[in-house]
Short mmCIF file of C-alpha atoms in Angstrom, two decimals:
data_model
loop_
_atom_site.label_atom_id
_atom_site.label_comp_id
_atom_site.label_asym_id
_atom_site.label_seq_id
_atom_site.Cartn_x
_atom_site.Cartn_y
_atom_site.Cartn_z
CA MET A 121 -36.62 7.45 14.20
CA GLY A 122 -33.60 5.22 14.84
CA GLY A 123 -32.10 2.78 12.40
CA ALA A 124 -33.50 -0.27 14.24
CA GLN A 125 -37.01 1.20 14.32
CA GLN A 126 -36.84 2.06 10.63
CA HIS A 127 -35.62 -1.45 9.91
CA LYS A 128 -38.77 -2.83 11.57
CA ALA A 129 -41.05 -0.35 9.81
CA LEU A 130 -40.24 -1.61 6.30
CA SER A 131 -39.94 -5.13 4.97
CA GLY A 132 -36.67 -6.34 3.48
CA LEU A 133 -38.17 -6.20 -0.01
CA ALA A 134 -39.39 -2.64 0.50
CA ILE A 135 -35.97 -1.56 1.77
CA PHE A 136 -34.32 -3.12 -1.28
CA PHE A 137 -36.54 -1.37 -3.82
CA SER A 138 -37.04 1.98 -2.07
CA VAL A 139 -33.64 2.47 -0.41
CA PHE A 140 -30.87 0.19 -1.67
CA LEU A 141 -31.74 0.07 -5.38
CA PRO A 142 -32.21 3.83 -6.05
CA PHE A 143 -28.95 4.80 -4.33
CA ALA A 144 -27.10 1.80 -5.79
CA LEU A 145 -28.12 3.00 -9.27
CA GLY A 146 -26.40 6.29 -8.51
CA HIS A 147 -23.20 4.45 -7.54
CA TYR A 148 -23.57 2.31 -10.68
CA LEU A 149 -23.67 5.41 -12.90
CA SER A 150 -20.77 6.97 -11.00
CA SER A 151 -18.56 3.95 -11.73
CA LEU A 152 -19.72 3.82 -15.34
CA LEU A 153 -18.92 7.47 -16.02
CA ARG A 154 -15.63 7.25 -14.15
CA THR A 155 -14.34 4.49 -16.44
CA VAL A 156 -16.14 5.12 -19.73
CA ASN A 157 -13.22 7.04 -21.25
CA ALA A 158 -11.18 3.83 -21.28
CA VAL A 159 -13.33 2.67 -24.20
CA LEU A 160 -14.06 6.09 -25.66
CA ALA A 161 -10.40 7.20 -25.69
CA PRO A 162 -9.82 6.37 -29.40
CA ASN A 163 -12.97 8.29 -30.35
CA LEU A 164 -12.04 11.31 -28.26
CA VAL A 165 -8.47 11.35 -29.56
CA GLN A 166 -9.65 11.13 -33.16
CA SER A 167 -12.41 13.73 -32.79
CA LEU A 168 -10.30 16.38 -31.05
CA SER A 169 -6.70 15.31 -31.91
CA LEU A 170 -5.82 15.01 -28.22
CA THR A 171 -2.29 14.31 -27.03
CA SER A 172 -1.66 11.73 -24.30
CA GLY A 173 -1.21 14.55 -21.79
CA GLN A 174 -4.52 16.13 -22.75
CA LEU A 175 -6.31 12.79 -22.64
CA GLY A 176 -4.93 12.14 -19.15
CA LEU A 177 -5.89 15.59 -17.89
CA LEU A 178 -9.33 15.37 -19.46
CA THR A 179 -10.17 12.01 -17.90
CA SER A 180 -8.56 12.80 -14.54
CA ALA A 181 -10.58 16.02 -14.16
CA PHE A 182 -13.31 13.72 -12.84
CA PHE A 183 -11.07 12.60 -9.96
CA PHE A 184 -9.96 16.14 -9.13
CA SER A 185 -13.48 17.56 -8.84
CA PHE A 186 -14.65 14.35 -7.14
CA ALA A 187 -12.00 14.90 -4.47
CA LEU A 188 -12.79 18.60 -3.99
CA VAL A 189 -16.47 17.92 -3.36
CA GLN A 190 -15.95 15.30 -0.63
CA LEU A 191 -15.93 17.63 2.39
CA PRO A 192 -18.86 19.82 1.24
CA VAL A 193 -20.92 16.74 0.36
CA GLY A 194 -20.16 15.18 3.74
CA ILE A 195 -21.42 18.31 5.49
CA ALA A 196 -24.51 18.50 3.27
CA LEU A 197 -25.38 14.84 3.87
CA ASP A 198 -25.31 15.39 7.62
CA ARG A 199 -27.40 18.55 7.43
CA TYR A 200 -29.93 17.81 4.67
CA GLY A 201 -29.89 14.04 4.24
CA PRO A 202 -29.00 11.90 1.19
CA ARG A 203 -32.42 12.22 -0.46
CA LYS A 204 -32.21 15.98 -1.04
CA VAL A 205 -28.48 16.03 -1.68
CA GLN A 206 -28.58 13.32 -4.32
CA LEU A 207 -31.41 14.97 -6.23
CA VAL A 208 -29.30 18.11 -6.66
CA LEU A 209 -26.05 16.27 -7.36
CA MET A 210 -27.49 13.83 -9.92
CA LEU A 211 -29.11 16.71 -11.82
CA LEU A 212 -25.72 18.44 -11.79
CA ALA A 213 -24.05 15.28 -13.10
CA GLY A 214 -26.66 15.02 -15.85
CA SER A 215 -26.00 18.63 -16.84
CA GLY A 216 -22.26 17.90 -16.97
CA ALA A 217 -22.83 14.91 -19.25
CA VAL A 218 -24.88 17.04 -21.64
CA MET A 219 -22.15 19.71 -21.56
CA PHE A 220 -19.61 17.00 -22.42
CA ALA A 221 -21.74 15.85 -25.34
CA HIS A 222 -21.75 19.38 -26.79
CA GLY A 223 -18.09 20.17 -26.07
CA ASN A 224 -16.03 21.17 -29.11
CA SER A 225 -12.66 21.88 -27.50
CA PHE A 226 -10.34 20.37 -24.96
CA ALA A 227 -11.12 23.11 -22.41
CA GLU A 228 -14.89 22.65 -22.77
CA LEU A 229 -14.59 18.90 -22.25
CA VAL A 230 -12.37 19.35 -19.17
CA VAL A 231 -14.93 21.69 -17.57
CA ALA A 232 -17.78 19.30 -18.43
CA ARG A 233 -15.87 16.31 -17.07
CA ALA A 234 -15.21 18.24 -13.85
CA VAL A 235 -18.92 19.06 -13.50
CA ILE A 236 -19.71 15.34 -13.89
CA GLY A 237 -17.23 14.60 -11.10
CA PHE A 238 -18.81 17.21 -8.84
CA GLY A 239 -22.25 15.74 -9.45
CA LEU A 240 -21.22 12.15 -8.80
CA GLY A 241 -18.95 12.89 -5.84
CA GLY A 242 -21.54 11.94 -3.24
CA CYS A 243 -22.98 8.75 -4.75
CA PHE A 244 -21.15 6.24 -2.58
CA MET A 245 -21.31 8.25 0.65
CA SER A 246 -25.01 9.03 0.25
CA ALA A 247 -25.77 5.36 -0.46
CA VAL A 248 -23.89 4.26 2.65
CA LYS A 249 -25.57 6.90 4.80
CA SER A 250 -29.08 6.11 3.58
CA ILE A 251 -28.67 2.34 3.74
CA SER A 252 -27.21 2.62 7.25
CA SER A 253 -30.43 4.28 8.39
CA TRP A 254 -32.54 1.30 7.37
CA ILE A 255 -30.34 -1.80 7.64
CA ALA A 256 -29.56 -3.57 10.90
CA PRO A 257 -25.91 -2.90 11.92
CA GLU A 258 -24.89 -6.56 11.76
CA ARG A 259 -25.90 -6.69 8.08
CA LEU A 260 -24.04 -3.57 6.98
CA PRO A 261 -20.73 -5.20 5.94
CA SER A 262 -22.41 -7.58 3.50
CA VAL A 263 -24.71 -4.86 2.15
CA HIS A 264 -21.71 -2.56 1.61
CA GLY A 265 -20.08 -5.43 -0.30
CA TYR A 266 -23.14 -5.65 -2.55
CA LEU A 267 -22.92 -1.90 -3.12
CA ILE A 268 -19.27 -2.19 -4.20
CA ALA A 269 -20.27 -5.06 -6.50
CA VAL A 270 -22.89 -2.80 -8.11
CA GLY A 271 -20.08 -0.31 -8.73
CA GLY A 272 -18.13 -3.09 -10.42
CA LEU A 273 -21.14 -3.78 -12.60
CA GLY A 274 -21.18 -0.09 -13.56
CA ALA A 275 -17.49 -0.24 -14.50
CA ALA A 276 -18.15 -3.38 -16.56
CA SER A 277 -21.03 -1.62 -18.31
CA ALA A 278 -18.58 1.07 -19.43
CA THR A 279 -16.82 -1.48 -21.65
CA LEU A 280 -18.59 -3.94 -23.97
CA PRO A 281 -22.08 -2.40 -23.57
CA VAL A 282 -20.66 1.03 -24.43
CA ARG A 283 -18.82 -0.48 -27.40
CA LEU A 284 -22.13 -1.97 -28.60
CA ALA A 285 -23.94 1.35 -28.05
CA LEU A 286 -21.42 3.09 -30.31
CA GLN A 287 -22.78 1.02 -33.20
CA PHE A 288 -26.02 3.01 -32.93
CA THR A 289 -24.75 6.44 -31.89
CA ASP A 290 -21.51 8.37 -31.42
CA TRP A 291 -19.86 9.36 -28.14
CA ARG A 292 -21.84 12.60 -28.04
CA GLY A 293 -25.15 10.79 -28.26
CA LEU A 294 -23.97 8.37 -25.60
CA PHE A 295 -23.26 11.19 -23.16
CA ILE A 296 -26.68 12.73 -23.76
CA LEU A 297 -28.20 9.36 -22.87
CA LEU A 298 -26.02 9.09 -19.75
CA GLY A 299 -27.00 12.62 -18.73
CA ALA A 300 -30.68 11.73 -19.01
CA LEU A 301 -30.12 8.57 -16.96
CA ALA A 302 -28.35 10.56 -14.22
CA ALA A 303 -31.26 12.99 -13.99
CA CYS A 304 -33.74 10.10 -13.89
CA VAL A 305 -31.83 8.42 -11.05
CA GLY A 306 -31.89 11.67 -9.07
CA LEU A 307 -35.64 11.98 -9.54
CA LEU A 308 -36.11 8.30 -8.66
CA ILE A 309 -34.26 8.80 -5.37
CA TRP A 310 -36.38 11.86 -4.60
CA LEU A 311 -39.68 10.15 -5.42
CA VAL A 312 -39.10 6.63 -4.10
CA THR A 313 -36.85 6.91 -1.05
CA PRO A 314 -38.84 7.27 2.21
CA ARG A 315 -38.52 10.74 3.70
CA ALA A 316 -37.61 9.30 7.08
CA ALA A 317 -34.42 7.91 5.55
CA ALA A 318 -33.26 11.45 4.90
CA ALA A 319 -33.86 12.57 8.46
CA ALA A 320 -30.57 13.12 10.18
CA PRO A 321 -29.44 15.18 13.15
CA LYS A 322 -27.84 18.43 12.15
CA MET A 323 -24.14 17.99 12.86
CA PRO A 324 -21.68 20.84 13.22
CA ALA A 325 -19.38 21.34 10.27
CA PRO A 326 -15.95 19.75 10.76
CA THR A 327 -13.25 22.24 11.67
CA LEU A 328 -9.67 22.23 10.42
CA HIS A 329 -8.60 20.94 13.82
CA SER A 330 -11.05 18.03 13.67
CA ILE A 331 -9.82 17.09 10.20
CA LEU A 332 -6.20 17.22 11.34
CA ASP A 333 -7.12 14.83 14.15
CA VAL A 334 -7.67 12.18 11.49
CA TYR A 335 -4.28 12.71 9.87
CA ARG A 336 -2.56 12.69 13.26
CA ASP A 337 -4.02 9.32 14.18
CA PRO A 338 -1.24 6.65 14.01
CA ALA A 339 -3.60 3.96 12.70
CA PHE A 340 -4.70 6.23 9.84
CA ARG A 341 -1.12 7.10 8.90
CA LYS A 342 0.00 3.48 9.10
CA THR A 343 -2.82 2.39 6.79
CA ILE A 344 -2.39 5.07 4.14
CA SER A 345 1.40 4.71 4.12
CA LEU A 346 0.87 1.18 2.78
CA MET A 347 -2.33 1.49 0.77
CA LEU A 348 -2.91 5.03 -0.45
CA VAL A 349 -0.55 5.04 -3.44
CA PRO A 350 -1.59 1.56 -4.71
CA HIS A 351 -5.25 2.59 -4.33
CA ALA A 352 -4.65 5.74 -6.36
CA VAL A 353 -2.75 3.73 -9.00
CA PHE A 354 -5.60 1.22 -9.21
CA PHE A 355 -8.22 3.93 -9.75
CA GLY A 356 -6.05 6.08 -11.99
CA LEU A 357 -5.04 3.33 -14.42
CA GLN A 358 -8.09 1.09 -14.62
CA GLY A 359 -10.29 3.91 -15.93
CA LEU A 360 -8.05 4.84 -18.88
CA TRP A 361 -4.46 3.70 -19.30
CA ILE A 362 -4.87 -0.07 -19.08
CA GLY A 363 -7.05 0.16 -22.17
CA ARG A 364 -4.56 2.39 -23.97
CA TRP A 365 -1.73 0.01 -23.03
CA LEU A 366 -3.62 -2.91 -24.56
CA SER A 367 -4.13 -0.87 -27.74
CA ASP A 368 -0.69 0.73 -28.08
CA VAL A 369 1.61 -2.03 -26.79
CA ALA A 370 -0.33 -5.27 -27.32
CA HIS A 371 -1.88 -3.90 -30.56
CA PHE A 372 -5.31 -5.37 -29.87
CA SER A 373 -8.27 -4.07 -31.86
CA ASP A 374 -10.77 -1.70 -30.25
CA ALA A 375 -13.26 -4.59 -29.99
CA ALA A 376 -10.68 -6.84 -28.30
CA VAL A 377 -9.70 -4.04 -25.90
CA ALA A 378 -13.36 -3.50 -24.98
CA TYR A 379 -13.78 -7.22 -24.31
CA LEU A 380 -10.66 -7.39 -22.12
CA LEU A 381 -11.74 -4.28 -20.23
CA TYR A 382 -15.14 -5.90 -19.72
CA LEU A 383 -13.45 -8.94 -18.17
CA SER A 384 -11.23 -6.66 -16.09
CA MET A 385 -14.07 -4.52 -14.78
CA ALA A 386 -16.26 -7.57 -14.15
CA ALA A 387 -13.37 -8.90 -12.05
CA VAL A 388 -14.06 -6.02 -9.63
CA ILE A 389 -17.33 -7.73 -8.67
CA PHE A 390 -15.67 -11.05 -7.88
CA GLY A 391 -12.63 -9.36 -6.38
CA ALA A 392 -14.68 -7.25 -3.96
CA ILE A 393 -16.61 -10.28 -2.71
CA ALA A 394 -13.50 -12.47 -2.55
CA VAL A 395 -11.49 -9.87 -0.62
CA GLY A 396 -14.19 -9.65 2.02
CA MET A 397 -14.43 -13.42 2.38
CA LEU A 398 -10.65 -13.83 2.44
CA THR A 399 -10.20 -11.12 5.05
CA GLU A 400 -12.84 -12.70 7.30
CA TRP A 401 -11.25 -16.14 6.84
CA ALA A 402 -7.80 -14.79 7.68
CA GLY A 403 -9.16 -12.88 10.68
CA ARG A 404 -10.51 -16.10 12.20
CA ARG A 405 -6.95 -17.41 12.03
CA GLY A 406 -5.41 -14.39 13.71
CA VAL A 407 -4.23 -12.60 10.55
CA LYS A 408 -4.92 -8.86 10.62
CA PRO A 409 -6.65 -7.16 7.65
CA LEU A 410 -3.60 -4.92 7.09
CA ASP A 411 -1.42 -8.04 6.73
CA VAL A 412 -3.85 -9.39 4.12
CA ALA A 413 -3.68 -6.03 2.35
CA ALA A 414 0.13 -6.09 2.37
CA ILE A 415 0.17 -9.52 0.69
CA GLY A 416 -2.35 -8.32 -1.88
CA ILE A 417 -0.35 -5.18 -2.63
CA GLY A 418 2.76 -7.29 -3.07
CA LEU A 419 0.91 -9.34 -5.71
CA PHE A 420 -0.45 -6.13 -7.26
CA LEU A 421 3.13 -4.87 -7.66
CA LEU A 422 4.20 -8.15 -9.27
CA VAL A 423 1.50 -7.69 -11.91
CA GLN A 424 2.78 -4.18 -12.65
CA ILE A 425 6.36 -5.44 -12.81
CA GLY A 426 5.18 -7.97 -15.40
CA ILE A 427 3.85 -5.04 -17.43
CA VAL A 428 7.13 -3.14 -17.03
CA LEU A 429 9.04 -6.21 -18.27
CA ASN A 430 6.69 -6.34 -21.28
CA PHE A 431 5.80 -9.98 -20.65
CA LYS A 432 4.13 -10.56 -24.03
CA PRO A 433 2.66 -14.06 -23.52
CA SER A 434 0.40 -12.75 -20.74
CA PHE A 435 -0.82 -9.33 -21.87
CA GLN A 436 -4.46 -10.44 -21.57
CA THR A 437 -3.90 -12.12 -18.20
CA LEU A 438 -1.98 -9.15 -16.80
CA SER A 439 -4.76 -6.72 -17.77
CA VAL A 440 -7.38 -8.78 -15.91
CA LEU A 441 -5.14 -9.54 -12.92
CA PHE A 442 -4.39 -5.82 -12.54
CA THR A 443 -8.05 -5.15 -11.77
CA LEU A 444 -8.81 -8.41 -9.96
CA ILE A 445 -5.90 -8.11 -7.51
CA GLY A 446 -6.16 -4.31 -7.37
CA THR A 447 -9.54 -4.62 -5.62
CA ILE A 448 -7.58 -5.47 -2.46
CA THR A 449 -7.03 -1.73 -2.06
CA GLY A 450 -10.76 -1.34 -1.37
CA ILE A 451 -10.41 -2.76 2.15
CA GLU A 452 -8.60 0.44 3.09
CA TYR A 453 -11.95 1.90 4.18
CA ALA A 454 -12.77 -1.06 6.43
CA ILE A 455 -9.28 -1.10 7.98
CA VAL A 456 -9.48 2.60 8.81
CA ALA A 457 -12.99 2.21 10.26
CA GLN A 458 -11.93 -0.74 12.43
CA SER A 459 -8.66 0.72 13.68
CA MET A 460 -9.69 4.28 14.55
CA PRO A 461 -11.85 5.71 17.36
CA ALA A 462 -15.56 5.73 16.55
CA SER A 463 -15.60 9.52 16.88
CA LEU A 464 -13.24 9.82 13.90
CA THR A 465 -14.53 7.18 11.49
CA GLY A 466 -16.90 9.47 9.57
CA ARG A 467 -14.29 12.14 9.04
CA ALA A 468 -11.70 9.46 8.30
CA ALA A 469 -13.78 8.09 5.41
CA THR A 470 -14.14 11.59 3.98
CA CYS A 471 -10.42 12.34 4.35
CA LEU A 472 -9.59 8.98 2.79
CA ASN A 473 -11.80 9.75 -0.19
CA LEU A 474 -10.12 13.12 -0.56
CA LEU A 475 -6.61 11.62 -0.59
CA ILE A 476 -7.49 8.69 -2.86
CA PHE A 477 -9.12 10.77 -5.56
CA ILE A 478 -6.48 13.48 -5.51
CA GLY A 479 -3.95 10.67 -5.86
CA ALA A 480 -5.93 9.11 -8.72
CA PHE A 481 -6.00 12.49 -10.46
CA LEU A 482 -2.22 12.82 -10.17
CA VAL A 483 -1.66 9.24 -11.38
CA GLN A 484 -3.99 9.51 -14.36
CA ALA A 485 -2.77 12.94 -15.44
CA GLY A 486 0.89 12.22 -14.69
CA PHE A 487 0.87 8.95 -16.63
CA GLY A 488 -0.22 10.84 -19.74
CA GLN A 489 2.48 13.45 -19.22
CA VAL A 490 5.15 10.73 -19.04
CA LEU A 491 3.87 9.12 -22.25
CA GLY A 492 4.01 12.53 -23.88
CA LEU A 493 7.79 12.55 -23.51
CA TRP A 494 7.83 10.09 -26.43
CA GLN A 495 6.61 10.70 -29.97
CA ALA A 496 3.34 9.04 -30.95
CA ASN A 497 2.93 7.38 -34.35
CA VAL A 498 0.35 8.35 -36.96
CA LEU A 499 -2.23 6.20 -35.15
CA HIS A 500 -1.67 8.21 -31.93
CA GLN A 501 0.02 5.18 -30.34
CA TYR A 502 2.99 5.44 -27.98
CA PRO A 503 5.96 3.05 -27.97
CA VAL A 504 6.55 0.20 -25.53
CA SER A 505 9.36 2.11 -23.82
CA ALA A 506 7.00 4.96 -22.92
CA TYR A 507 4.64 2.62 -21.09
CA GLN A 508 7.52 0.78 -19.43
CA ALA A 509 8.81 4.08 -18.06
CA ALA A 510 5.38 5.22 -16.85
CA PHE A 511 4.56 1.91 -15.15
CA GLY A 512 8.09 1.72 -13.76
CA ILE A 513 7.73 5.12 -12.08
CA LEU A 514 4.48 3.98 -10.44
CA VAL A 515 6.10 0.78 -9.18
CA LEU A 516 8.90 2.83 -7.62
CA LEU A 517 6.34 5.09 -5.93
CA GLN A 518 4.51 2.12 -4.39
CA LEU A 519 7.53 0.14 -3.21
CA PRO A 520 8.53 2.37 -0.23
CA GLY A 521 5.14 1.88 1.46
CA LEU A 522 5.40 -1.91 1.24
CA VAL A 523 9.04 -1.93 2.36
CA LEU A 524 8.20 0.33 5.32
CA TYR A 525 5.33 -1.95 6.31
CA VAL A 526 7.55 -5.06 6.15
CA ARG A 527 10.20 -3.34 8.28
CA ARG A 528 7.59 -2.30 10.86
CA ARG A 529 6.19 -5.83 10.84
CA GLY A 530 9.64 -7.23 11.45
CA ARG A 531 10.24 -4.92 14.40
CA ALA A 532 6.83 -5.60 15.99
CA PRO A 533 6.93 -8.11 18.89
CA ALA A 534 5.23 -11.43 18.30
CA PRO A 535 1.85 -11.97 20.02
CA ALA A 536 3.42 -14.52 22.42
CA ALA A 537 6.10 -12.01 23.37
CA VAL A 538 3.49 -9.33 23.99
CA GLN A 539 1.52 -11.70 26.20
CA ALA A 540 4.67 -12.65 28.13
CA GLN A 541 5.50 -8.98 28.67
CA ALA A 542 1.97 -8.35 29.93
CA GLU A 543 2.11 -11.32 32.32
CA GLY A 544 5.50 -10.15 33.60
CA ALA A 545 4.11 -6.68 34.25
CA VAL A 546 1.18 -8.13 36.18
CA ALA A 547 3.46 -10.37 38.23
#
């Protein structure tokens, strides 16, 4: 049954409750569990006496396993459909959360965190694949925007709501609850989602050559040269180190940090919607999405430079702006999909996921290692200079991509010149 036929077979309300909502809940939980350590960091450090390096490695294990599972999950989704795949993966994620709740050492928590990442690695892709089977093509961009907004809601739920939950239980009890919720979402998808939505033609597994075709594509390389590192920085810092920076450098209380993180994560919802609207508005005026992204990344770097300069009057504003402006990196997927041949877009999304989450792992783990070069105080807090150095290194890593893009933009012929050349060739 084709997507258009399926779209006619179910009403919009039925599609929302039986297709969009179950898979969106999986993406919601994925975002929540990805960012929850930002609030739980003080509890984890106190319970297990973790160093900054260990905290970074522990939290970033999610990104590493998430990246490793992208290719296998992509193959499984094509062969077995999102309904079956998500049942297995959400049960695996639930098991990982329970393992985390019972972990008594750094190594046990790292393994558990990695299992959670494996289990949640297909949430977004399975949601997109299932929704695409039931939604008319012209409605997909807006529906994908809603899905990203649900992820922002999940990230926001990892802040103040988690802080409130800790008044009734500890972090171990919280992870048992999250594990149960993950299992329930998997069962909900299995029971509620129409079987036809899982029907998909069996596609051959991608070969090494077919994957390399993506990386050889000039449009793909041009996009990631500008956006990959900022995207990895955005993911790697928002889920942990922005919260620690607010605690260690700004000296805000845990409650104040949770509130600011709530505002920051909630900004993802507005940022995702605003980026889409802004990109469409600019496109109608002849501005390419990659140009919009370049401007956004420039602003994103200015925010980070403000942090490096330790601009005290705006600590709260900088923390929120980091997440709000950082959502510009999310249009990387749309730019790649629009600029590459249709035959490569599926593999391109998978390869992009792989690179982004490996990058996020390196950023999150590496940031902790840099902090560890300084001595923490008795409250496990690191000095201002440690954070300035860590943020400064990240700024230096992002600058070359923006400079290269500006240089390429300067060398590119203006549209009028291109048209004149074309007319001359025709004449």
